[in-house]
Amino acid sequence: RSNSFDACALHSQLFSSAASCVFLPFATRGMESASLAALAEALVFPPQTAVLNTREERARLHDKLVRKGLLANARGEAAAAAACFEEALKLERRTTTLLSLINMRLKLGEHALAAAAYLRLMEATVLS
């Protein structure tokens, strides 16, 4: 098996008990932990945009961007899919969209960032 991880398997492992202990060394290896933490924070909590007037308009555009991202992913275009999910998150923050974005980062070979973002998401979920 290659060095790249199956996004679903990593997601399942990270959300199982004690996973953060297993993946924390991987998440910080080869990068400064402070900059990695900042990148993960920006990925998990992007700035929100309010260019559209109503929540319904933002939700509609969010859903359209997610569908476009899913199609791009199905075509094997992980970078295009990631861009769609990232824009969708700026309109409306949904955990499912965030997980899709993190999975695309994983597919793009950004393993440390993806692992750190999964961990940050788990921390945010546990602390809220």
Tab-separated table of N, CA and C in Angstrom:
chain	number	residue	atom	x	y	z
A	1	ARG	N	0.848	-1.195	0.000
A	1	ARG	CA	0.000	0.000	0.000
A	1	ARG	C	0.877	1.237	0.000
A	2	SER	N	0.458	2.228	-0.710
A	2	SER	CA	1.245	3.457	-0.804
A	2	SER	C	1.177	4.243	0.489
A	3	ASN	N	1.922	5.336	0.526
A	3	ASN	CA	1.994	6.194	1.703
A	3	ASN	C	0.720	6.996	1.912
A	4	SER	N	-0.157	7.021	0.922
A	4	SER	CA	-1.373	7.813	1.092
A	4	SER	C	-2.427	6.979	1.807
A	5	PHE	N	-3.233	7.666	2.583
A	5	PHE	CA	-4.242	7.005	3.398
A	5	PHE	C	-5.597	7.055	2.724
A	6	ASP	N	-6.390	6.037	2.976
A	6	ASP	CA	-7.778	6.043	2.558
A	6	ASP	C	-8.515	7.009	3.476
A	7	ALA	N	-9.156	8.011	2.911
A	7	ALA	CA	-9.791	9.063	3.717
A	7	ALA	C	-10.829	8.502	4.676
A	8	CYS	N	-11.612	7.564	4.219
A	8	CYS	CA	-12.650	7.010	5.096
A	8	CYS	C	-12.037	6.226	6.246
A	9	ALA	N	-10.996	5.450	5.966
A	9	ALA	CA	-10.351	4.675	7.026
A	9	ALA	C	-9.717	5.593	8.056
A	10	LEU	N	-9.051	6.643	7.598
A	10	LEU	CA	-8.434	7.579	8.536
A	10	LEU	C	-9.508	8.282	9.349
A	11	HIS	N	-10.582	8.680	8.697
A	11	HIS	CA	-11.680	9.343	9.406
A	11	HIS	C	-12.216	8.420	10.497
A	12	SER	N	-12.446	7.147	10.179
A	12	SER	CA	-12.956	6.197	11.170
A	12	SER	C	-11.977	6.008	12.308
A	13	GLN	N	-10.701	5.877	11.985
A	13	GLN	CA	-9.688	5.689	13.021
A	13	GLN	C	-9.584	6.908	13.913
A	14	LEU	N	-9.655	8.090	13.334
A	14	LEU	CA	-9.521	9.304	14.133
A	14	LEU	C	-10.692	9.501	15.075
A	15	PHE	N	-11.868	9.023	14.682
A	15	PHE	CA	-13.025	9.213	15.542
A	15	PHE	C	-13.241	8.047	16.500
A	16	SER	N	-12.372	7.030	16.460
A	16	SER	CA	-12.460	5.959	17.454
A	16	SER	C	-11.719	6.396	18.709
A	17	SER	N	-11.949	5.702	19.803
A	17	SER	CA	-11.325	6.100	21.070
A	17	SER	C	-9.815	5.994	20.984
A	18	ALA	N	-9.148	6.899	21.645
A	18	ALA	CA	-7.688	6.977	21.735
A	18	ALA	C	-7.013	7.299	20.407
A	19	ALA	N	-7.778	7.605	19.383
A	19	ALA	CA	-7.178	7.893	18.076
A	19	ALA	C	-6.288	9.115	18.120
A	20	SER	N	-6.683	10.117	18.899
A	20	SER	CA	-5.870	11.328	18.930
A	20	SER	C	-4.480	11.028	19.460
A	21	CYS	N	-4.359	10.081	20.364
A	21	CYS	CA	-3.045	9.704	20.886
A	21	CYS	C	-2.199	9.047	19.805
A	22	VAL	N	-2.852	8.265	18.950
A	22	VAL	CA	-2.139	7.547	17.900
A	22	VAL	C	-1.683	8.489	16.797
A	23	PHE	N	-2.530	9.439	16.389
A	23	PHE	CA	-2.237	10.268	15.235
A	23	PHE	C	-1.560	11.590	15.547
A	24	LEU	N	-1.492	11.985	16.815
A	24	LEU	CA	-0.875	13.267	17.133
A	24	LEU	C	0.577	13.341	16.677
A	25	PRO	N	1.408	12.308	16.917
A	25	PRO	CA	2.787	12.408	16.415
A	25	PRO	C	2.831	12.536	14.896
A	26	PHE	N	1.949	11.816	14.193
A	26	PHE	CA	1.909	11.906	12.740
A	26	PHE	C	1.525	13.314	12.303
A	27	ALA	N	0.581	13.912	13.013
A	27	ALA	CA	0.063	15.217	12.613
A	27	ALA	C	1.112	16.309	12.705
A	28	THR	N	2.059	16.177	13.606
A	28	THR	CA	3.024	17.252	13.792
A	28	THR	C	4.393	16.934	13.207
A	29	ARG	N	4.620	15.717	12.751
A	29	ARG	CA	5.913	15.345	12.203
A	29	ARG	C	6.218	16.124	10.929
A	30	GLY	N	7.423	16.681	10.855
A	30	GLY	CA	7.872	17.338	9.635
A	30	GLY	C	7.394	18.768	9.462
A	31	MET	N	6.598	19.264	10.350
A	31	MET	CA	6.129	20.650	10.261
A	31	MET	C	6.173	21.254	11.647
A	32	GLU	N	6.322	22.541	11.723
A	32	GLU	CA	6.261	23.204	13.014
A	32	GLU	C	4.842	23.080	13.535
A	33	SER	N	4.715	22.642	14.786
A	33	SER	CA	3.376	22.401	15.318
A	33	SER	C	2.542	23.674	15.393
A	34	ALA	N	3.156	24.806	15.650
A	34	ALA	CA	2.391	26.057	15.729
A	34	ALA	C	1.802	26.430	14.373
A	35	SER	N	2.594	26.323	13.310
A	35	SER	CA	2.067	26.673	11.991
A	35	SER	C	1.057	25.633	11.519
A	36	LEU	N	1.275	24.373	11.849
A	36	LEU	CA	0.325	23.325	11.497
A	36	LEU	C	-0.993	23.558	12.230
A	37	ALA	N	-0.902	23.922	13.494
A	37	ALA	CA	-2.115	24.203	14.273
A	37	ALA	C	-2.873	25.388	13.677
A	38	ALA	N	-2.159	26.408	13.241
A	38	ALA	CA	-2.803	27.579	12.633
A	38	ALA	C	-3.484	27.204	11.318
A	39	LEU	N	-2.831	26.376	10.513
A	39	LEU	CA	-3.430	25.931	9.259
A	39	LEU	C	-4.678	25.099	9.517
A	40	ALA	N	-4.599	24.193	10.494
A	40	ALA	CA	-5.753	23.360	10.836
A	40	ALA	C	-6.900	24.220	11.347
A	41	GLU	N	-6.588	25.203	12.182
A	41	GLU	CA	-7.609	26.114	12.723
A	41	GLU	C	-8.311	26.860	11.585
A	42	ALA	N	-7.542	27.349	10.619
A	42	ALA	CA	-8.121	28.079	9.484
A	42	ALA	C	-8.977	27.164	8.611
A	43	LEU	N	-8.581	25.894	8.505
A	43	LEU	CA	-9.345	24.941	7.711
A	43	LEU	C	-10.663	24.596	8.403
A	44	VAL	N	-10.599	24.377	9.713
A	44	VAL	CA	-11.785	23.971	10.470
A	44	VAL	C	-12.741	25.138	10.711
A	45	PHE	N	-12.201	26.334	10.898
A	45	PHE	CA	-13.024	27.518	11.185
A	45	PHE	C	-12.744	28.635	10.183
A	46	PRO	N	-13.184	28.469	8.920
A	46	PRO	CA	-12.932	29.512	7.922
A	46	PRO	C	-13.775	30.751	8.217
A	47	PRO	N	-13.330	31.907	7.732
A	47	PRO	CA	-14.149	33.109	7.917
A	47	PRO	C	-15.451	32.967	7.124
A	48	GLN	N	-16.528	33.415	7.709
A	48	GLN	CA	-17.832	33.325	7.047
A	48	GLN	C	-18.038	34.542	6.153
A	49	THR	N	-18.700	34.329	5.026
A	49	THR	CA	-19.055	35.441	4.152
A	49	THR	C	-20.553	35.673	4.223
A	50	ALA	N	-20.934	36.882	4.023
A	50	ALA	CA	-22.357	37.226	4.045
A	50	ALA	C	-22.714	38.027	2.801
A	51	VAL	N	-22.196	37.602	1.651
A	51	VAL	CA	-22.446	38.339	0.417
A	51	VAL	C	-23.881	38.181	-0.062
A	52	LEU	N	-24.532	37.120	0.361
A	52	LEU	CA	-25.917	36.904	-0.040
A	52	LEU	C	-26.836	37.394	1.076
A	53	ASN	N	-27.984	37.874	0.700
A	53	ASN	CA	-28.870	38.528	1.657
A	53	ASN	C	-29.471	37.613	2.713
A	54	THR	N	-29.899	36.437	2.325
A	54	THR	CA	-30.619	35.598	3.277
A	54	THR	C	-29.897	34.285	3.531
A	55	ARG	N	-30.244	33.676	4.655
A	55	ARG	CA	-29.680	32.375	5.002
A	55	ARG	C	-30.061	31.338	3.937
A	56	GLU	N	-31.286	31.446	3.416
A	56	GLU	CA	-31.756	30.511	2.392
A	56	GLU	C	-30.911	30.615	1.120
A	57	GLU	N	-30.557	31.839	0.737
A	57	GLU	CA	-29.697	32.030	-0.443
A	57	GLU	C	-28.320	31.421	-0.203
A	58	ARG	N	-27.777	31.634	0.989
A	58	ARG	CA	-26.470	31.046	1.314
A	58	ARG	C	-26.553	29.525	1.320
A	59	ALA	N	-27.630	28.980	1.873
A	59	ALA	CA	-27.807	27.525	1.922
A	59	ALA	C	-27.922	26.942	0.517
A	60	ARG	N	-28.675	27.615	-0.363
A	60	ARG	CA	-28.814	27.137	-1.745
A	60	ARG	C	-27.472	27.115	-2.460
A	61	LEU	N	-26.710	28.200	-2.333
A	61	LEU	CA	-25.404	28.251	-2.993
A	61	LEU	C	-24.450	27.244	-2.359
A	62	HIS	N	-24.517	27.087	-1.047
A	62	HIS	CA	-23.700	26.081	-0.356
A	62	HIS	C	-23.961	24.706	-0.964
A	63	ASP	N	-25.240	24.340	-1.065
A	63	ASP	CA	-25.600	23.023	-1.596
A	63	ASP	C	-25.136	22.851	-3.040
A	64	LYS	N	-25.249	23.910	-3.830
A	64	LYS	CA	-24.797	23.863	-5.229
A	64	LYS	C	-23.286	23.628	-5.293
A	65	LEU	N	-22.537	24.333	-4.444
A	65	LEU	CA	-21.081	24.160	-4.420
A	65	LEU	C	-20.688	22.765	-3.940
A	66	VAL	N	-21.414	22.237	-2.969
A	66	VAL	CA	-21.122	20.884	-2.483
A	66	VAL	C	-21.370	19.866	-3.596
A	67	ARG	N	-22.496	19.995	-4.304
A	67	ARG	CA	-22.764	19.078	-5.424
A	67	ARG	C	-21.656	19.166	-6.474
A	68	LYS	N	-21.225	20.382	-6.776
A	68	LYS	CA	-20.133	20.582	-7.741
A	68	LYS	C	-18.846	19.926	-7.231
A	69	GLY	N	-18.582	20.047	-5.934
A	69	GLY	CA	-17.407	19.423	-5.337
A	69	GLY	C	-17.470	17.905	-5.386
A	70	LEU	N	-18.653	17.355	-5.121
A	70	LEU	CA	-18.816	15.901	-5.173
A	70	LEU	C	-18.591	15.373	-6.586
A	71	LEU	N	-19.087	16.107	-7.573
A	71	LEU	CA	-18.866	15.708	-8.969
A	71	LEU	C	-17.383	15.786	-9.333
A	72	ALA	N	-16.720	16.845	-8.897
A	72	ALA	CA	-15.281	16.978	-9.168
A	72	ALA	C	-14.515	15.833	-8.516
A	73	ASN	N	-14.875	15.482	-7.292
A	73	ASN	CA	-14.218	14.369	-6.614
A	73	ASN	C	-14.451	13.066	-7.371
A	74	ALA	N	-15.669	12.853	-7.856
A	74	ALA	CA	-15.981	11.636	-8.612
A	74	ALA	C	-15.148	11.547	-9.889
A	75	ARG	N	-14.798	12.702	-10.454
A	75	ARG	CA	-13.947	12.731	-11.658
A	75	ARG	C	-12.463	12.623	-11.310
A	76	GLY	N	-12.152	12.577	-10.017
A	76	GLY	CA	-10.758	12.485	-9.597
A	76	GLY	C	-10.060	13.826	-9.516
A	77	GLU	N	-10.827	14.904	-9.485
A	77	GLU	CA	-10.272	16.255	-9.428
A	77	GLU	C	-10.338	16.776	-7.990
A	78	ALA	N	-9.431	16.271	-7.159
A	78	ALA	CA	-9.455	16.591	-5.724
A	78	ALA	C	-9.237	18.078	-5.453
A	79	ALA	N	-8.372	18.732	-6.212
A	79	ALA	CA	-8.112	20.160	-5.985
A	79	ALA	C	-9.357	20.998	-6.278
A	80	ALA	N	-10.042	20.689	-7.375
A	80	ALA	CA	-11.269	21.417	-7.708
A	80	ALA	C	-12.350	21.145	-6.668
A	81	ALA	N	-12.444	19.903	-6.229
A	81	ALA	CA	-13.424	19.549	-5.199
A	81	ALA	C	-13.134	20.304	-3.909
A	82	ALA	N	-11.864	20.350	-3.514
A	82	ALA	CA	-11.482	21.063	-2.289
A	82	ALA	C	-11.862	22.537	-2.382
A	83	ALA	N	-11.640	23.142	-3.537
A	83	ALA	CA	-11.984	24.561	-3.717
A	83	ALA	C	-13.488	24.782	-3.558
A	84	CYS	N	-14.286	23.873	-4.095
A	84	CYS	CA	-15.747	23.991	-3.961
A	84	CYS	C	-16.176	23.849	-2.505
A	85	PHE	N	-15.628	22.851	-1.813
A	85	PHE	CA	-15.997	22.643	-0.408
A	85	PHE	C	-15.557	23.826	0.453
A	86	GLU	N	-14.392	24.375	0.138
A	86	GLU	CA	-13.891	25.524	0.897
A	86	GLU	C	-14.812	26.738	0.731
A	87	GLU	N	-15.243	26.991	-0.500
A	87	GLU	CA	-16.161	28.113	-0.741
A	87	GLU	C	-17.512	27.865	-0.079
A	88	ALA	N	-17.977	26.628	-0.118
A	88	ALA	CA	-19.258	26.294	0.518
A	88	ALA	C	-19.202	26.543	2.021
A	89	LEU	N	-18.085	26.205	2.643
A	89	LEU	CA	-17.932	26.415	4.086
A	89	LEU	C	-17.970	27.888	4.463
A	90	LYS	N	-17.501	28.733	3.580
A	90	LYS	CA	-17.533	30.169	3.862
A	90	LYS	C	-18.971	30.693	3.888
A	91	LEU	N	-19.841	30.034	3.149
A	91	LEU	CA	-21.243	30.446	3.108
A	91	LEU	C	-22.030	29.891	4.286
A	92	GLU	N	-21.760	28.634	4.605
A	92	GLU	CA	-22.491	27.977	5.683
A	92	GLU	C	-21.625	26.856	6.237
A	93	ARG	N	-21.414	26.893	7.544
A	93	ARG	CA	-20.548	25.896	8.173
A	93	ARG	C	-21.351	24.646	8.494
A	94	ARG	N	-20.990	23.554	7.811
A	94	ARG	CA	-21.604	22.249	8.076
A	94	ARG	C	-20.478	21.245	8.267
A	95	THR	N	-20.639	20.388	9.255
A	95	THR	CA	-19.605	19.399	9.548
A	95	THR	C	-19.372	18.475	8.358
A	96	THR	N	-20.427	18.090	7.666
A	96	THR	CA	-20.268	17.193	6.521
A	96	THR	C	-19.415	17.833	5.425
A	97	THR	N	-19.614	19.114	5.198
A	97	THR	CA	-18.820	19.824	4.189
A	97	THR	C	-17.378	19.947	4.643
A	98	LEU	N	-17.184	20.221	5.915
A	98	LEU	CA	-15.832	20.312	6.461
A	98	LEU	C	-15.106	18.982	6.326
A	99	LEU	N	-15.781	17.878	6.632
A	99	LEU	CA	-15.155	16.561	6.484
A	99	LEU	C	-14.801	16.288	5.025
A	100	SER	N	-15.655	16.713	4.106
A	100	SER	CA	-15.340	16.549	2.681
A	100	SER	C	-14.092	17.337	2.307
A	101	LEU	N	-13.983	18.562	2.810
A	101	LEU	CA	-12.797	19.376	2.534
A	101	LEU	C	-11.543	18.721	3.111
A	102	ILE	N	-11.624	18.259	4.344
A	102	ILE	CA	-10.458	17.614	4.960
A	102	ILE	C	-10.082	16.360	4.177
A	103	ASN	N	-11.072	15.590	3.742
A	103	ASN	CA	-10.789	14.393	2.947
A	103	ASN	C	-10.083	14.748	1.635
A	104	MET	N	-10.456	15.866	1.023
A	104	MET	CA	-9.785	16.290	-0.210
A	104	MET	C	-8.341	16.681	0.081
A	105	ARG	N	-8.100	17.336	1.204
A	105	ARG	CA	-6.726	17.675	1.594
A	105	ARG	C	-5.911	16.393	1.744
A	106	LEU	N	-6.534	15.374	2.302
A	106	LEU	CA	-5.870	14.086	2.449
A	106	LEU	C	-5.543	13.494	1.078
A	107	LYS	N	-6.509	13.530	0.164
A	107	LYS	CA	-6.287	13.014	-1.189
A	107	LYS	C	-5.197	13.787	-1.921
A	108	LEU	N	-5.050	15.069	-1.596
A	108	LEU	CA	-4.026	15.900	-2.232
A	108	LEU	C	-2.645	15.679	-1.625
A	109	GLY	N	-2.552	14.767	-0.661
A	109	GLY	CA	-1.263	14.448	-0.053
A	109	GLY	C	-0.909	15.311	1.139
A	110	GLU	N	-1.830	16.133	1.583
A	110	GLU	CA	-1.584	16.995	2.743
A	110	GLU	C	-1.965	16.234	4.019
A	111	HIS	N	-1.262	15.120	4.252
A	111	HIS	CA	-1.601	14.202	5.340
A	111	HIS	C	-1.516	14.847	6.717
A	112	ALA	N	-0.460	15.582	6.976
A	112	ALA	CA	-0.290	16.194	8.298
A	112	ALA	C	-1.387	17.222	8.557
A	113	LEU	N	-1.697	18.034	7.562
A	113	LEU	CA	-2.749	19.032	7.719
A	113	LEU	C	-4.103	18.355	7.930
A	114	ALA	N	-4.385	17.323	7.158
A	114	ALA	CA	-5.663	16.619	7.308
A	114	ALA	C	-5.788	16.015	8.703
A	115	ALA	N	-4.738	15.357	9.171
A	115	ALA	CA	-4.776	14.752	10.506
A	115	ALA	C	-4.954	15.817	11.580
A	116	ALA	N	-4.239	16.930	11.446
A	116	ALA	CA	-4.365	18.013	12.428
A	116	ALA	C	-5.768	18.624	12.387
A	117	ALA	N	-6.340	18.740	11.202
A	117	ALA	CA	-7.693	19.296	11.083
A	117	ALA	C	-8.728	18.348	11.691
A	118	TYR	N	-8.568	17.033	11.453
A	118	TYR	CA	-9.463	16.066	12.096
A	118	TYR	C	-9.375	16.200	13.616
A	119	LEU	N	-8.159	16.298	14.126
A	119	LEU	CA	-7.976	16.432	15.575
A	119	LEU	C	-8.598	17.721	16.095
A	120	ARG	N	-8.419	18.819	15.377
A	120	ARG	CA	-8.988	20.103	15.805
A	120	ARG	C	-10.511	20.044	15.794
A	121	LEU	N	-11.062	19.386	14.798
A	121	LEU	CA	-12.511	19.218	14.727
A	121	LEU	C	-13.009	18.395	15.913
A	122	MET	N	-12.298	17.334	16.248
A	122	MET	CA	-12.686	16.520	17.407
A	122	MET	C	-12.604	17.332	18.689
A	123	GLU	N	-11.552	18.135	18.843
A	123	GLU	CA	-11.426	18.983	20.032
A	123	GLU	C	-12.595	19.955	20.120
A	124	ALA	N	-12.937	20.563	19.010
A	124	ALA	CA	-14.032	21.539	18.995
A	124	ALA	C	-15.357	20.866	19.340
A	125	THR	N	-15.538	19.643	18.862
A	125	THR	CA	-16.773	18.913	19.125
A	125	THR	C	-16.858	18.500	20.586
A	126	VAL	N	-15.753	18.034	21.141
A	126	VAL	CA	-15.719	17.592	22.533
A	126	VAL	C	-15.888	18.769	23.474
A	127	LEU	N	-15.279	19.903	23.150
A	127	LEU	CA	-15.315	21.065	24.033
A	127	LEU	C	-16.619	21.851	23.958
A	128	SER	N	-17.406	21.626	22.921
A	128	SER	CA	-18.645	22.416	22.805
A	128	SER	C	-19.812	21.757	23.504
